[in-house]
Amino acid sequence: MGDRGADTDTDMVGMTGRVTGTVGPGLVGEVIVRIRGGAEHFLAHPVAGTGRLAVGTVVTVVEHLPPRTVYVMAAYDN
Amino acid sequence: MAIGVVAGIVLAAIVALIGLFKLMWRVAEPNEALVISGSTHKTEGLGQGMGFRIVTGRGTLVLPGVQAVRKLSLDLNETQLSVDCVTHQGIPLRVKGVVIFKVGDDLVSIANAARRFLDQQKMMPERVHIVFAGHLRSIVGGLTVEDMIRDREKLTGQTRMACGTEMEKLGLIVDSLQIHEIEDPTGYIKNLAMPHAAAVQRDARIAQAEANRLATEAEQAAFARMAEATRDSEILQAGYQAERDKAAATARQAGPLSEAAARQEVVVQETRVAELEAHRREQQLQADVRKPADAAAYETRTRAEAERDARISAAQAKARETELAAAAEATRVTTAATADAQAVEARGIASAKATRATGEAEAAATQARGLAEAESAKAKGLAEAEAIKARAAALAENQEAVVAQQLAENWPAIVEAGAGAFGNVEHMVLLNGAEGMSEMFAKALTMGGTGLGVARQLLASMGQAPAPGTPSPAAPPVNGRIPIREE
């Protein structure tokens, strides 16, 4: 039980979420991810080499920087 | 007793345990996090140096007096924003909005927030307002009014960029940033909108006018159609009404018509019956009357003919008979006539002879008588002539005497004539008695005397005539005859 909080960080990686604010280079985007029995939004940045992700794009969390920043990439690369 | 005490002690112990447990057991409600500090716990996943324990969504055992338990609300908070700012173009604006935020649900955020706000939870909106006011000024300063109005994505993106990391530091997350109102003291937005508004208004008016025109056209067309439809409907209705009336009239007439037809049929049949009756009657009459009449007539005619023939025959027979009879009669008459003629001749001859003899005898007798009479008449005449001659001589000698004698001879007649004047008098009243009577007679007689005087004068006048035998044409024959008849 006590390890849950430590697990949470690693758990975030690999989750899928949806873009609710455009993610792109030079922008602070927003994604919403299912987590902790609910849905929370995180500030999102694109991983390197990923272009602009429009609202509604399904993304995968690649990196989680606590507390609320994630790096994402498009889940379906065309 | 002891049991009761034991039971009471046990009960008390149980109650004490429950109370103790109640004191030690704390439960985190869904909208809060328990921050437990005091004893050196093993920290849950937050690594070293944290020094406190965070519990969310479950219960935990706390040692009263050893550990301090504080609650951090995870509820939503809001901050009203009212920020005077200047846009990129240097236009002053007053932006009014609301920020809705909460403490993040992850342990890091809770830990950050707990460290910053655990005793200042009431002041959290104020702090957030300050943060946001500054950031909003910088954000608006980097935007134009047009951007703010039109590109909300840009605004939110900028806001996220400016505030997101800031809030991350505070362990807060912004659920929503709403810009309610942008007050524009210089009327920039209004003026910005004005050409568009005018154009829009123009377009609206044009559209309105067009729409009105179209609507009016459509309405008028619809009215015309309605009128047309009404007219058609009324025409149709009138037609149907006419048909209905016609049908009704026909139906109304159907009764009388059929009745009339039936009556006509009846009349026809009655006529037929009457004709048949008449025919029958005629036939019957033919049979009853005409045939008998014909028969009678025939009989009569036949009889008459027979009679006529009989009569003709009879007449012929009679004629023949008459002819024969006539012939016989003629023969007989001829014979008789001949006989008669001969008889008449003979008788005539005889009669003639007799007549002649008679005639001769009578002639002789008449001659003889005539002669005798002639002789006597001659003698008488002569005698009379003598008398007259004598009288005439006497008259010539003495007229007065003759007259007197004549008077005397005729006196009774004269007196009678005079008395005749009184004969017609029924009642005569003589006023002077017998003397009057005689006077009366005397006068009457005097009249006779007067007549005598007249006679005398006549005689005197005639006395001059030489022929005494022919005195007056009246008197002498009277005078002459009276004496003869007197004699």
XYZ file of C-alpha atoms in Angstrom, chain B residues 134-338:
205
model
C -0.114 39.666 -12.731
C -0.108 36.935 -15.278
C -3.231 38.188 -16.951
C -1.733 41.624 -17.350
C 1.284 40.143 -19.023
C -0.890 37.896 -21.183
C -3.192 40.698 -22.276
C -0.141 42.883 -22.880
C 1.037 40.328 -25.382
C -2.313 40.121 -27.188
C -4.330 42.481 -29.299
C -7.968 43.155 -28.694
C -8.811 41.297 -31.845
C -6.905 38.285 -30.601
C -8.653 38.401 -27.293
C -11.975 38.609 -28.881
C -11.463 36.185 -31.673
C -8.762 33.752 -30.668
C -9.809 32.291 -27.374
C -7.573 29.327 -27.936
C -4.647 31.629 -28.017
C -5.785 33.285 -24.823
C -6.214 30.021 -23.026
C -2.976 28.716 -24.416
C -1.137 31.802 -23.237
C -2.827 31.538 -19.881
C -1.830 27.921 -19.565
C 1.662 28.748 -20.539
C 1.952 31.585 -18.060
C 0.037 30.146 -15.156
C 0.311 26.416 -15.577
C 3.805 26.071 -14.283
C 3.161 28.753 -11.701
C 0.209 26.898 -10.330
C 2.134 23.653 -10.550
C 4.502 25.118 -8.050
C 1.668 25.834 -5.724
C 0.271 22.334 -6.132
C -2.879 23.735 -7.719
C -4.553 22.904 -10.974
C -6.722 25.294 -12.905
C -9.904 23.663 -13.947
C -11.306 26.653 -15.745
C -10.448 30.202 -16.621
C -13.418 32.205 -17.799
C -13.256 35.714 -19.147
C -16.674 37.118 -18.435
C -16.346 40.583 -19.658
C -13.938 42.880 -21.355
C -14.751 46.450 -20.484
C -13.607 48.914 -23.030
C -13.578 52.511 -21.771
C -12.368 53.949 -25.083
C -15.120 52.274 -27.119
C -12.520 50.512 -29.218
C -14.382 47.279 -29.422
C -17.582 49.079 -30.144
C -15.959 51.058 -32.918
C -14.242 47.951 -34.114
C -17.560 46.302 -34.365
C -19.328 49.277 -35.862
C -18.506 48.770 -39.567
C -19.394 45.189 -39.228
C -22.463 46.080 -37.290
C -23.435 48.618 -39.937
C -22.771 46.122 -42.675
C -24.620 43.530 -40.775
C -27.448 45.945 -40.139
C -27.490 46.860 -43.815
C -27.478 43.249 -44.802
C -30.089 42.567 -42.215
C -32.264 45.359 -43.514
C -31.709 44.222 -47.063
C -32.466 40.700 -46.084
C -35.422 41.905 -44.093
C -36.710 43.929 -47.026
C -36.086 41.059 -49.368
C -37.727 38.737 -46.978
C -40.632 41.140 -46.592
C -40.904 41.407 -50.330
C -40.774 37.668 -50.735
C -43.155 37.224 -47.861
C -45.531 39.788 -49.292
C -45.278 38.199 -52.699
C -45.805 34.815 -51.197
C -48.645 36.158 -49.097
C -50.294 37.849 -52.040
C -49.755 34.771 -54.128
C -51.169 32.755 -51.305
C -54.117 35.146 -51.006
C -54.655 34.906 -54.728
C -54.400 31.159 -54.504
C -56.756 31.218 -51.551
C -59.191 33.396 -53.430
C -58.828 31.131 -56.402
C -59.282 28.106 -54.258
C -62.234 29.763 -52.545
C -63.686 30.635 -55.894
C -63.105 27.145 -57.215
C -64.468 25.733 -54.027
C -67.507 27.953 -54.170
C -68.021 27.127 -57.795
C -67.671 23.486 -56.987
C -69.890 23.899 -53.978
C -72.448 25.727 -56.061
C -72.190 22.967 -58.646
C -72.545 20.331 -56.019
C -75.340 22.285 -54.413
C -77.034 22.503 -57.772
C -76.561 18.809 -58.237
C -77.830 18.218 -54.746
C -80.810 20.445 -55.399
C -81.370 18.758 -58.687
C -81.104 15.356 -57.117
C -83.315 16.471 -54.258
C -85.826 17.906 -56.697
C -85.620 14.731 -58.711
C -86.041 12.756 -55.545
C -88.888 15.011 -54.493
C -90.416 14.618 -57.934
C -89.742 10.918 -57.989
C -92.623 10.220 -55.667
C -95.258 12.175 -57.609
C -93.635 11.082 -60.844
C -93.825 7.435 -59.997
C -97.265 8.034 -58.586
C -98.258 9.731 -61.814
C -96.627 6.914 -63.760
C -98.458 4.423 -61.641
C -101.642 6.407 -62.037
C -100.980 6.607 -65.732
C -100.503 2.880 -65.797
C -103.692 2.527 -63.840
C -105.468 4.879 -66.209
C -104.049 2.997 -69.145
C -105.201 -0.227 -67.658
C -108.553 1.291 -66.803
C -108.776 2.622 -70.308
C -107.935 -0.786 -71.579
C -110.538 -2.195 -69.261
C -113.026 0.427 -70.363
C -112.172 -0.262 -73.968
C -112.533 -3.935 -73.390
C -115.730 -3.236 -71.497
C -116.935 -1.039 -74.325
C -115.845 -3.668 -76.773
C -117.587 -6.277 -74.754
C -120.564 -4.028 -74.444
C -120.471 -3.399 -78.138
C -120.156 -7.033 -78.771
C -122.972 -7.636 -76.364
C -124.981 -4.916 -77.979
C -124.122 -6.414 -81.304
C -125.254 -9.673 -79.964
C -128.158 -8.376 -77.917
C -129.477 -5.521 -79.934
C -127.995 -5.224 -83.308
C -128.191 -8.795 -84.288
C -131.771 -9.045 -83.064
C -132.454 -5.695 -84.596
C -130.780 -6.788 -87.751
C -132.646 -9.925 -87.551
C -135.785 -8.002 -86.837
C -134.961 -5.565 -89.548
C -134.108 -8.374 -91.803
C -137.250 -10.011 -90.794
C -139.163 -6.823 -91.193
C -137.466 -6.081 -94.439
C -137.926 -9.510 -95.611
C -141.430 -9.386 -94.399
C -141.896 -5.965 -95.928
C -140.343 -7.123 -99.091
C -142.450 -10.116 -99.002
C -145.398 -7.985 -98.206
C -144.418 -5.554 -100.859
C -143.920 -8.313 -103.238
C -147.149 -9.703 -102.097
C -148.737 -6.330 -102.408
C -147.091 -5.798 -105.711
C -148.254 -9.126 -106.729
C -151.601 -8.334 -105.264
C -151.607 -4.973 -106.946
C -150.486 -6.477 -110.143
C -153.077 -9.040 -109.710
C -155.491 -6.362 -108.776
C -154.399 -4.222 -111.650
C -154.640 -7.104 -113.824
C -157.908 -7.812 -112.312
C -158.903 -4.183 -112.537
C -157.642 -4.038 -116.021
C -159.530 -7.050 -116.805
C -162.427 -5.730 -114.846
C -162.113 -2.374 -116.536
C -161.941 -4.050 -119.823
C -164.934 -6.017 -118.915
C -166.596 -2.924 -117.512
C -165.658 -0.985 -120.552
C -167.068 -3.656 -122.650
C -169.991 -3.710 -120.394
C -170.293 0.074 -120.295
C -169.809 0.302 -123.962
C -172.437 -2.131 -124.363
C -174.569 -0.422 -121.805
C -173.787 2.982 -123.202
C -174.604 1.785 -126.551
